[in-house]
XYZ file of N, CA and C in Angstrom:
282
model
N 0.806 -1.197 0.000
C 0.000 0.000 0.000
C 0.853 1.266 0.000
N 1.984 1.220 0.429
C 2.993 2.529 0.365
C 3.137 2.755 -1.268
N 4.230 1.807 -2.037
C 3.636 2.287 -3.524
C 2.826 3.098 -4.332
N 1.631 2.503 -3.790
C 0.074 3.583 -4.315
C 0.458 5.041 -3.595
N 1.066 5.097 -2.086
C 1.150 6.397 -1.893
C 2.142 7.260 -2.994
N 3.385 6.582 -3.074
C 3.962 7.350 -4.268
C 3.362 8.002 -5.168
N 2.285 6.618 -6.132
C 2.079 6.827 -7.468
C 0.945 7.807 -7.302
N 0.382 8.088 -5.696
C -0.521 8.951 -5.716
C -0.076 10.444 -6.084
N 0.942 10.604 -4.996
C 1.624 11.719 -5.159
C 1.927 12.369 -6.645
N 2.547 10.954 -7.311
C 2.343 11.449 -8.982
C 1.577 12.096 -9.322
N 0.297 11.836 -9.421
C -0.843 12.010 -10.008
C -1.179 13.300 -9.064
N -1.433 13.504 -8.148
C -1.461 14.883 -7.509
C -0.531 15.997 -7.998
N 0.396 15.632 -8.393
C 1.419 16.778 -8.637
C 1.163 17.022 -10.209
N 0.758 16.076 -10.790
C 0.710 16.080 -12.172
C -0.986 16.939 -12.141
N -1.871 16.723 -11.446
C -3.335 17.284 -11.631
C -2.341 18.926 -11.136
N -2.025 19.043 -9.902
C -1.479 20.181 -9.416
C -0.884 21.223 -10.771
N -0.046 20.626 -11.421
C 0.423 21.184 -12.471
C -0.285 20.987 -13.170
N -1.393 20.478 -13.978
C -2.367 21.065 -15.271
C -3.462 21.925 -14.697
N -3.256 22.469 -13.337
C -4.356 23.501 -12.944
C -3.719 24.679 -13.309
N -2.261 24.759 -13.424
C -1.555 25.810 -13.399
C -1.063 26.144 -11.660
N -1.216 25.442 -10.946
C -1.088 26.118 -9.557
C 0.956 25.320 -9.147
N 1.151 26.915 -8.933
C 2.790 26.102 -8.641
C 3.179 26.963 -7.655
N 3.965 26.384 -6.634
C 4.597 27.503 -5.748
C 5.121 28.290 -5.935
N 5.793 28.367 -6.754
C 6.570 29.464 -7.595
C 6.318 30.143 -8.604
N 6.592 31.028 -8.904
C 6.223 31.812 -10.539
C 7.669 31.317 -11.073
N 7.832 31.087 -12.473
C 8.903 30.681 -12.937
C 7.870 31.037 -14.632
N 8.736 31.343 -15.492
C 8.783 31.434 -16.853
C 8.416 29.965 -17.926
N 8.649 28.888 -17.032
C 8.308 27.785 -17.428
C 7.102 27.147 -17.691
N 6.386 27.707 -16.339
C 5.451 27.232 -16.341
C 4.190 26.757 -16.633
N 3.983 27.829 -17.774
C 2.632 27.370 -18.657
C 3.385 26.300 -19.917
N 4.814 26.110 -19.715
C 4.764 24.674 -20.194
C 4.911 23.708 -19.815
N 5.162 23.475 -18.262
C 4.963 22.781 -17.563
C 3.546 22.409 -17.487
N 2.372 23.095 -17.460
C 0.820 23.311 -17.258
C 0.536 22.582 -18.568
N 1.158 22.944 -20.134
C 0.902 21.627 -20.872
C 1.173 20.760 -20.788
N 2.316 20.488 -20.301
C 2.506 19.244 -20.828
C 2.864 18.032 -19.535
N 1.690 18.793 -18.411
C 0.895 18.108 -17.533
C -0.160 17.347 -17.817
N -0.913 18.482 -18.968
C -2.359 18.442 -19.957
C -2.372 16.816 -20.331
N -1.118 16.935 -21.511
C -0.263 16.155 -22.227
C -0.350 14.504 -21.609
N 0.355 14.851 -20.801
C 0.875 13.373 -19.310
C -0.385 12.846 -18.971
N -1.728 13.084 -18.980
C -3.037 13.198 -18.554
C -3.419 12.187 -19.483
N -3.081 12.313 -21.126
C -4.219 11.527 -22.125
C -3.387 10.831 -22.393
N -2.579 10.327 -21.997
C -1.413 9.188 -22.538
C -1.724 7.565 -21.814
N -0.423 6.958 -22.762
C -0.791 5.409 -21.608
C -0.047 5.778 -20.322
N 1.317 6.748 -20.070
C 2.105 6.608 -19.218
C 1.378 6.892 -17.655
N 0.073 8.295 -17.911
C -0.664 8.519 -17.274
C -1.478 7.145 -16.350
N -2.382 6.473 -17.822
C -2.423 5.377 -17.199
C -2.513 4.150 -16.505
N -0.729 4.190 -16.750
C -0.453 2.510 -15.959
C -0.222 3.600 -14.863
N 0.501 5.004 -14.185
C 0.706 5.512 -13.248
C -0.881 5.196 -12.491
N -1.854 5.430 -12.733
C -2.679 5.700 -12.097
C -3.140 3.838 -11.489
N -3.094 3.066 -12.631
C -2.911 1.531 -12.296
C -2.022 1.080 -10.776
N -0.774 1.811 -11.074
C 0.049 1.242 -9.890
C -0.566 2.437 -8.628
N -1.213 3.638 -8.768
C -1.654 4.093 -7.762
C -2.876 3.447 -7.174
N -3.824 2.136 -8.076
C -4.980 1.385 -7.862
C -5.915 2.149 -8.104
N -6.006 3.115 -8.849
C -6.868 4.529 -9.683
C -7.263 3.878 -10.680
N -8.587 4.433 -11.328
C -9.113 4.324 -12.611
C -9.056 5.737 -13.380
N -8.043 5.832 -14.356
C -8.192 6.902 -15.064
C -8.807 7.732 -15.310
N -9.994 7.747 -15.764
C -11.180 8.090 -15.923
C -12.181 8.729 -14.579
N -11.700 8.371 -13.709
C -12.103 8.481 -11.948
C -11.331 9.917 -12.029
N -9.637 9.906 -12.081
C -9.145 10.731 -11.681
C -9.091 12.409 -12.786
N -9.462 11.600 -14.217
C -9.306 12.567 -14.833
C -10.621 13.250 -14.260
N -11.620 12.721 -14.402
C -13.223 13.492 -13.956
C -13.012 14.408 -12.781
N -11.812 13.797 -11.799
C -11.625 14.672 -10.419
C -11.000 15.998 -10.583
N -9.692 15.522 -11.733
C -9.150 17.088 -11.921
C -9.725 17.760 -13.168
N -11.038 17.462 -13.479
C -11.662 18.465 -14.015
C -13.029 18.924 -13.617
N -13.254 18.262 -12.277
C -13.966 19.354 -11.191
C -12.819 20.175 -10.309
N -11.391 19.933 -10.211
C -11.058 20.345 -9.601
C -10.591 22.279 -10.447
N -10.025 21.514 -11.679
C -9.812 22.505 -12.408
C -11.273 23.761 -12.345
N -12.362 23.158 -12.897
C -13.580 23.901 -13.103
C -13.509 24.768 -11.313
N -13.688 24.189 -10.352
C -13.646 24.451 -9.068
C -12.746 25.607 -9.135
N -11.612 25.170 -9.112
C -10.403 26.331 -8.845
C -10.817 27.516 -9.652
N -11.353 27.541 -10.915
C -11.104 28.942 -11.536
C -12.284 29.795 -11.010
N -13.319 29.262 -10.495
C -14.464 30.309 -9.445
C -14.342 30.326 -8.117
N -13.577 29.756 -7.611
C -12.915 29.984 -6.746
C -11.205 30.003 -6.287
N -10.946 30.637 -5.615
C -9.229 31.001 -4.775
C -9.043 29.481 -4.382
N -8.258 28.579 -5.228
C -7.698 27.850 -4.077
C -6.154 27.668 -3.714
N -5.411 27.474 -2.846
C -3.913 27.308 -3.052
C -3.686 25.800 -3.886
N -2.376 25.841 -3.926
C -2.024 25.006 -4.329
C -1.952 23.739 -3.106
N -1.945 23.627 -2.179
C -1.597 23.010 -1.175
C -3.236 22.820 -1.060
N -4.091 23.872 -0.884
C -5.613 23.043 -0.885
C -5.841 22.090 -1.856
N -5.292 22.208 -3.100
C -5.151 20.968 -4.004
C -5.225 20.289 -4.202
N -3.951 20.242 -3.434
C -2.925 18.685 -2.731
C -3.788 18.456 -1.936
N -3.884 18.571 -1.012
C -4.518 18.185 0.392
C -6.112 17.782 0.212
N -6.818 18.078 -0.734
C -8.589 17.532 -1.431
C -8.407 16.309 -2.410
N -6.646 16.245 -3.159
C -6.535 15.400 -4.081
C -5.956 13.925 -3.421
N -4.937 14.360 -2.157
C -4.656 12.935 -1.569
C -5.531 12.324 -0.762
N -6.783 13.385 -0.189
C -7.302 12.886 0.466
C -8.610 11.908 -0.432
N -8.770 12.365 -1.822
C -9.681 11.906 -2.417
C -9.443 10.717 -2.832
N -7.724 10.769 -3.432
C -7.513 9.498 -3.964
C -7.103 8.373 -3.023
N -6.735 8.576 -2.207
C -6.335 8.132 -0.737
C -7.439 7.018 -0.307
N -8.255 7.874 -0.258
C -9.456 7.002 -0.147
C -10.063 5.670 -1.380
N -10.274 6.296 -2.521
C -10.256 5.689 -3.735
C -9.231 4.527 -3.770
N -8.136 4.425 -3.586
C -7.129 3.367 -4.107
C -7.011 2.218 -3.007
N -7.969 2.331 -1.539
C -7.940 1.511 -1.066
C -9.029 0.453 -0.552
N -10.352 0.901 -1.524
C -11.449 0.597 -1.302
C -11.778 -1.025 -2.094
């Protein structure tokens, strides 16, 4: 079950970055924000989400309430994180 925590983390950081939300401002970053997008519709996406015990389709639907969510409302980046591990957290061990 530690594993899945990793591959969760993946997938959190990867939703984290196609919201656009980063701790930092950096010049990079709206290509980082694609090609988060990118990482999302692929197989690499996923088997990641496989070894997190995720259904693709579960998680993509999540970060696009999360996305829709965030842009009418303020959220940090760390509220994010913290709605996304707790969501999938739950999800990958049911």
């Amino acid at each position: 079950m530690e594993h899945q925590q990793l591959w969760i983390a993946v997938i959190v950081q990867g939703i984290t970055d196609a919201c656009g939300k980063f701790l930092w401002s950096n010049k990079r970053n709206s290509r980082y924000q694609q090609e988060a997008k990118e990482w999302m519709g692929g197989k690499d996406f996923n088997l990641v989400c496989s070894l997190a015990g995720l259904q693709p389709n579960q998680v993509r639907e999540t970060y696009s309430d999360i996305s829709n969510y965030s842009h009418d409302h303020y959220l940090t980046t760390e509220d994010i994180r913290r709605l996304l591990n707790e969501t999938f957290s739950r999800r990958s061990f049911l």
